[in-house]
Coordinates of C-alpha atoms in Angstrom, one line a residue:
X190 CA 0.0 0.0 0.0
X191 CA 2.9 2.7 1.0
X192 CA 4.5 1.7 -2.5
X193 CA 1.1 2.6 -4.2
X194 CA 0.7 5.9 -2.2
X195 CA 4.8 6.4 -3.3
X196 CA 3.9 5.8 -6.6
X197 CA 1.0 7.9 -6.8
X198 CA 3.4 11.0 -4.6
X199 CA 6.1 10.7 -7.0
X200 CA 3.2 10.9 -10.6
X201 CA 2.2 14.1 -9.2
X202 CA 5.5 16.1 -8.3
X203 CA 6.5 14.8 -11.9
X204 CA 4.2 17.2 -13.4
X205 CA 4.9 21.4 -13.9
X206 CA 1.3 22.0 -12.7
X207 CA 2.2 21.2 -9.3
X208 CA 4.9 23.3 -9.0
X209 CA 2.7 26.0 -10.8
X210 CA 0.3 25.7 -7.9
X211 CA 3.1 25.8 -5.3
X212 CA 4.3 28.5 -6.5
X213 CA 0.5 30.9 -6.9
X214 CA 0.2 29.5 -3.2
X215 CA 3.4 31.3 -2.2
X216 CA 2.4 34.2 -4.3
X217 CA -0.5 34.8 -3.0
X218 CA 0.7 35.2 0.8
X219 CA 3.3 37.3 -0.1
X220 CA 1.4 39.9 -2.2
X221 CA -1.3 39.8 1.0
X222 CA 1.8 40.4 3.3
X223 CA 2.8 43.0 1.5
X224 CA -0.3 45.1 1.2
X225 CA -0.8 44.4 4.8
X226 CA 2.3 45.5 5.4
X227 CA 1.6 49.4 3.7
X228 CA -1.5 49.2 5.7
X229 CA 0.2 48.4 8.9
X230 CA 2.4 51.1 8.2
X231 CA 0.1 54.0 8.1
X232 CA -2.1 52.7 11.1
X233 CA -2.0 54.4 14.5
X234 CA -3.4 53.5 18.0
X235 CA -5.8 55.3 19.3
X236 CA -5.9 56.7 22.4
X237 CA -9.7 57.0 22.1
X238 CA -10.3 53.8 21.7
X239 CA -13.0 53.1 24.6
X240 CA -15.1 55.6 22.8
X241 CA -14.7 54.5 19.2
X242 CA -15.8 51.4 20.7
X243 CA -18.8 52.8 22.7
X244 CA -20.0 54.7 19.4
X245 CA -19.8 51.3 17.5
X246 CA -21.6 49.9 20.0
X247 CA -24.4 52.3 20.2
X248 CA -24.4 52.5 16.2
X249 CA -25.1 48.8 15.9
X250 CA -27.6 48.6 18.6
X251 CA -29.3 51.1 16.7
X252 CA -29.3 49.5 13.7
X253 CA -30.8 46.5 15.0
X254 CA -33.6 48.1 16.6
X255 CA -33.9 50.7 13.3
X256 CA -34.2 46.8 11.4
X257 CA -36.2 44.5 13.5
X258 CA -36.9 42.4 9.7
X259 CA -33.2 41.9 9.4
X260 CA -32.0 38.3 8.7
X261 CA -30.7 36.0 11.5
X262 CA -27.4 35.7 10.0
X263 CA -26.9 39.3 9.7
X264 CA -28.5 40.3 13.2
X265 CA -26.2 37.7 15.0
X266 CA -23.5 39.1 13.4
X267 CA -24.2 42.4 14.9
X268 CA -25.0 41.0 18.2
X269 CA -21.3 39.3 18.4
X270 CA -19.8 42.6 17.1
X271 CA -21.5 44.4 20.0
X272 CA -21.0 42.0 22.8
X273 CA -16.8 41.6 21.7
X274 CA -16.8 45.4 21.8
X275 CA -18.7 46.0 25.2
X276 CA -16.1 42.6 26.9
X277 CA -13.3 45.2 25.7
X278 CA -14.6 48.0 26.8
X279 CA -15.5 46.6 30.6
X280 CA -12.5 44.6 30.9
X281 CA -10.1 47.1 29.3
X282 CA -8.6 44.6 26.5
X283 CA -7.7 47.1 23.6
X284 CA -7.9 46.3 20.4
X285 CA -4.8 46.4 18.0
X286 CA -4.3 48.1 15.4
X287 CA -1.2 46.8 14.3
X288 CA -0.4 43.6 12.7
X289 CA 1.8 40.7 14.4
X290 CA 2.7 37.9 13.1
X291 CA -0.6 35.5 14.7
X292 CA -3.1 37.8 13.6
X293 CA -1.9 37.7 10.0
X294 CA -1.4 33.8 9.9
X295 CA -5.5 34.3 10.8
X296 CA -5.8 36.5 7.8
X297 CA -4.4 33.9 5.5
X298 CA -6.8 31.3 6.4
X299 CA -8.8 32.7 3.5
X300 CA -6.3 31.0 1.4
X301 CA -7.7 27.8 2.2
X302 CA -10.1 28.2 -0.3
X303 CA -6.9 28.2 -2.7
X304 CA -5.9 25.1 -1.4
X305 CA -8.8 23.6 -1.8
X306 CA -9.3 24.7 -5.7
X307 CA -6.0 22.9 -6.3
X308 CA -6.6 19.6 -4.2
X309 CA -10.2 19.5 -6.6
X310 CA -7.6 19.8 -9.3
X311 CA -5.1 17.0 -8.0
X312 CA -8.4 14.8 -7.3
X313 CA -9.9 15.4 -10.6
X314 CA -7.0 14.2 -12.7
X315 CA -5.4 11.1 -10.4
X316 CA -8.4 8.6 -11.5
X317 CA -9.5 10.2 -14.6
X318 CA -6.6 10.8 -16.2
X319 CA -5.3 7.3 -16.0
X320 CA -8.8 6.4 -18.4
X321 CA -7.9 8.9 -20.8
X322 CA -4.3 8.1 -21.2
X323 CA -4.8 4.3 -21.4
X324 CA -2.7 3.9 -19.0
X325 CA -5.5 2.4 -16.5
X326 CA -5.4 -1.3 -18.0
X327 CA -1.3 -1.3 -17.3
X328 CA -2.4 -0.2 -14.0
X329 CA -5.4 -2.8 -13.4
X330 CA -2.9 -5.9 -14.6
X331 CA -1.1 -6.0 -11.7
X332 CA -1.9 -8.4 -9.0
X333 CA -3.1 -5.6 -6.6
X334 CA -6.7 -5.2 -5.7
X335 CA -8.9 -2.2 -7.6
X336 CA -9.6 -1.2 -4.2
X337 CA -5.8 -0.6 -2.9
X338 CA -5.4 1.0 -6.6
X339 CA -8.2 3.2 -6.0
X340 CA -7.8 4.0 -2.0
X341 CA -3.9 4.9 -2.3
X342 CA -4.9 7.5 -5.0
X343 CA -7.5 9.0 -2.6
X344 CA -4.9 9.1 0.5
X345 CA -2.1 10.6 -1.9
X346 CA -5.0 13.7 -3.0
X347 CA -5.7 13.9 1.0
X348 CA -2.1 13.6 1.7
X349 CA -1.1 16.3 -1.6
X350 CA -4.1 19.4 0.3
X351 CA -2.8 18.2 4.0
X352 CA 0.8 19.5 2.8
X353 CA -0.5 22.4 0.9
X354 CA -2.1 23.8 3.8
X355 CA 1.0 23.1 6.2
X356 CA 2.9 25.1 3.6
X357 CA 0.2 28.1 4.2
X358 CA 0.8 28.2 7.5
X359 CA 4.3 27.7 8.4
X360 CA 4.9 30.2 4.9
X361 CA 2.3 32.8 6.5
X362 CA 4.2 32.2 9.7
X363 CA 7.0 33.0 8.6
X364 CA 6.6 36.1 6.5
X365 CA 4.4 37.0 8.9
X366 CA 7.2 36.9 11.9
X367 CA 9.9 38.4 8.9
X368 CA 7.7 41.3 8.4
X369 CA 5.3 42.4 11.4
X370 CA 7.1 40.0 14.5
X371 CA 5.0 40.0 17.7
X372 CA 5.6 36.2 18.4
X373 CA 4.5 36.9 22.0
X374 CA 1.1 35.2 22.6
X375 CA -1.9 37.7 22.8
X376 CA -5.9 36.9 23.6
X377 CA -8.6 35.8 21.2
X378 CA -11.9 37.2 21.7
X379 CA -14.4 34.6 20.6
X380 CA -18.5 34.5 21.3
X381 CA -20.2 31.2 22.0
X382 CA -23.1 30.0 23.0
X383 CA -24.4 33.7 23.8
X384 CA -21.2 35.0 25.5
X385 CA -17.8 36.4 24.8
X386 CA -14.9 33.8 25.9
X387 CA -11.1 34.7 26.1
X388 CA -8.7 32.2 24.0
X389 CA -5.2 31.7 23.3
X390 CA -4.5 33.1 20.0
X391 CA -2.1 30.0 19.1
X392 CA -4.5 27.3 19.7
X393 CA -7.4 29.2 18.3
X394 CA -5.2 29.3 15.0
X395 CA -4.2 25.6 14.8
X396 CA -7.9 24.7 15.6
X397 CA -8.9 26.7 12.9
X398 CA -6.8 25.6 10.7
X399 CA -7.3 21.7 11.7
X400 CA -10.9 22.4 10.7
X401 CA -10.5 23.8 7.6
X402 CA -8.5 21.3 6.8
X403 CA -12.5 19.2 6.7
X404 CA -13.5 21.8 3.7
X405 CA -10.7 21.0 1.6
X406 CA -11.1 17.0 2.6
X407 CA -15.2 16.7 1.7
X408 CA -14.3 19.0 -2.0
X409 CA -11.5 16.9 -2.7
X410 CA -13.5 13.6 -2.1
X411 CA -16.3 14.9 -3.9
X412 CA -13.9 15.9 -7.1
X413 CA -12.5 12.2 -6.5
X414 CA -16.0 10.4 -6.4
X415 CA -16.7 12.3 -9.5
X416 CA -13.7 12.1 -11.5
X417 CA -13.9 7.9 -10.7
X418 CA -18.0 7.7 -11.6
X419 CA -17.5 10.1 -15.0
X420 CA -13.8 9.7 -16.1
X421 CA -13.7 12.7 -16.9
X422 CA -11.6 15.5 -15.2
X423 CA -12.7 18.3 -17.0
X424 CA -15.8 17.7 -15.8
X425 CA -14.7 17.0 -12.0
X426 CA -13.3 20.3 -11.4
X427 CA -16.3 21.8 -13.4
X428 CA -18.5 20.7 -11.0
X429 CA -16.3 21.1 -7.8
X430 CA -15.2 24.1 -8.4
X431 CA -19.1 25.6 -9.5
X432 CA -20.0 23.7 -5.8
X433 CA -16.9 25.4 -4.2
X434 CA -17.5 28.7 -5.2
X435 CA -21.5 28.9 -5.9
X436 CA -22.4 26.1 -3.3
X437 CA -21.6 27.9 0.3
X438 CA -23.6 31.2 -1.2
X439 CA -26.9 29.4 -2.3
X440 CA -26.9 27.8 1.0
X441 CA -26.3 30.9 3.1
X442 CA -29.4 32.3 0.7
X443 CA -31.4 29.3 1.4
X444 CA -30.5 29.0 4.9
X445 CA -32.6 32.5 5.6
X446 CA -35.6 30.8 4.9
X447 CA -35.6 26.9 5.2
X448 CA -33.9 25.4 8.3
X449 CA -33.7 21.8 5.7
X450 CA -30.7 23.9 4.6
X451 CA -29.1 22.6 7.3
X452 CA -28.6 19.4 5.6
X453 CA -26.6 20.4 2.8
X454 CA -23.1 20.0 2.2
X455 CA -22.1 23.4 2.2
X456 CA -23.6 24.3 5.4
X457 CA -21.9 21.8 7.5
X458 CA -18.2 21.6 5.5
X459 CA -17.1 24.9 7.5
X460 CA -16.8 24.4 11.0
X461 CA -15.2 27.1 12.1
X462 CA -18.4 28.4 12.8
X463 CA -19.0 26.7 16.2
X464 CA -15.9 28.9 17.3
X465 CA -17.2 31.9 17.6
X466 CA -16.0 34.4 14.5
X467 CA -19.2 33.8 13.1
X468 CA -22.7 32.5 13.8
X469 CA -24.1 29.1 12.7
X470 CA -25.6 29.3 9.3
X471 CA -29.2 28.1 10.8
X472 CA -31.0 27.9 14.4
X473 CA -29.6 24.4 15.9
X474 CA -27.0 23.6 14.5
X475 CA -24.2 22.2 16.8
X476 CA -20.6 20.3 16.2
X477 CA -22.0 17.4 16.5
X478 CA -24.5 17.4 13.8
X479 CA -22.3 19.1 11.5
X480 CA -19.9 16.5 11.6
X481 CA -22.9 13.6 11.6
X482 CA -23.9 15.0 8.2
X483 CA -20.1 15.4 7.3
X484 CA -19.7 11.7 8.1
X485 CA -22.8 10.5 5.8
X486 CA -21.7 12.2 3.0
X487 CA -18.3 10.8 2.8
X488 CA -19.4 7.6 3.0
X489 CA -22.2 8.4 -0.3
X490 CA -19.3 9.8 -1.7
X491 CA -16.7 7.1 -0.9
X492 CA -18.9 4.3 -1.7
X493 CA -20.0 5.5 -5.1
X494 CA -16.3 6.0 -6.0
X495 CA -15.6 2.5 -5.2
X496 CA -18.4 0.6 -6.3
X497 CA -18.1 2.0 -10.0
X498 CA -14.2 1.8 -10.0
X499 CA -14.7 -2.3 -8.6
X500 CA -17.6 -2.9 -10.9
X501 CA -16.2 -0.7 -14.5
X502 CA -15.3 -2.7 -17.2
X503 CA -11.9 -1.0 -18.2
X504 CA -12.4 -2.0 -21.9
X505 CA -15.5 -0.3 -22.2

């Protein structure tokens, strides 16, 4: 099995594409550090900043009450904003302006939505590819099982956006300590469950991180599953990447007026939203279910991937 997974490693650093990716991956953090960095530059602390905080404060509340139709995504929104603010403002924490090097590793977890456009790309190709290049009969004549073929290619995509996200953070890590510094450990202000909650800034990072890394793992199975059932790539990443990018919106749009929402893919994929930075998409929703509707999905996807690779006549 490590052979195959070698194997399947060694195809895909073979080809320029990768590299390609590597390198836009890199690219991208550094042209976000430095515009971040200009911006840093010109911002000052203010010595006001209990009041700026008060105004913000008494602005939002008066929006809410000026919008009593307002959606429940957007009103909970507001009502973190305002109880964050007020925690500061009672227990003196003041918010800074200027950028160190955790709070733009935090900023780059946007990027993760890079990572996961290249693993759809990676999963697309690894069974697909092997169909339209022939080279899937060579492959099949071997005295290994079409399961082993077909599981160490899904382990080497998992593998492939596990590394590209390690290389987005320890790269936004260190730019980020290069440029701005501040490796000193500072306080997370998070809201759950109706109140504000002090964390460490470190772990709140690598737990955020560690659950993005579940958005990039249910695209990239879902690219596999239908690069396997179509053998075709093209259309793999058409799809994934149409679901990545359209998917998370509709739900968000569908999720203001139907709690079934809930049960889609897209609304249970990011769970940094039981952290605190931003509200559950609908009424309900915990961890727990999230992940429950996480699990069934990846075992539709994973079992239509493997029944049609087990069952395909390779001739055909």
């Amino acid at each position: 099995m490590l052979s195959l997974i070698r194997n399947e490693w060694t195809k895909i650093f073979k080809r320029v594409g990768t590299y390609v990716m590597l390198g836009l991956l890199i690219l991208i953090i550094g042209v976000t550090a430095a515009f971040t960095k200009y911006e840093d530059l010109k911002a000052d602390e203010s010595g006001n900043w209990k009041q700026e905080l008060s105004a913000q404060v008494e602005s939002e509340k008066q929006m809410l009450a000026e919008n009593p139709d307002m959606n429940k995504f957007m009103m909970k929104d507001a009502e973190r904003r305002i109880a964050i603010n007020e925690y500061r403002i009672e227990n003196d924490v003041q918010p800074s302006t200027k950028e160190t090097v955790w709070t733009f590793v935090e900023m780059n977890a946007f990027s993760v939505l890079v990572v996961g456009l290249f693993a759809i790309i990676v999963a697309a190709g690894i069974v697909a590819s092997e169909f339209s290049w022939g080279t899937i009969k060579l492959l099949l004549i071997r005295p290994i099982s079409r399961t082993k073929i077909l599981l160490s290619k899904y382990v080497t995509v998992i593998l492939f956006g596990m590394s590209m996200l390690l290389v987005l953070f320890v790269v936004s890590f260190l730019i980020g300590l290069l440029l701005f510094g501040g490796t000193d450990q500072s306080t997370h202000l998070a809201y759950v469950d109706g109140k504000v909650v002090e964390q460490n800034i470190v772990g709140y990072l690598i737990k955020t991180y560690l659950l993005k890394t579940i958005d990039v793992v249910m695209m990239a199975t879902m690219a596999f599953m239908i690069s396997t059932v179509f053998r075709s790539s093209s259309l793999a990443i058409g799809i994934s990447l149409f679901l990545l990018f359209v998917g998370g919106n509709a739900t968000s749009l569908l999720a203001l007026k139907f709690d079934w929402a809930k049960y889609s893919l897209f609304a249970n994929t990011d769970l940094t939203q039981y952290t605190g930075f931003t509200p559950p998409l609908v009424d309900g929703m915990t961890m727990g279910f999230s992940i429950t509707m996480l699990i069934v999905y990846f075992i539709i996807f994973q079992l239509l991937s493997f029944i049609v690779f087990n069952k395909r006549d390779v001739a055909a």
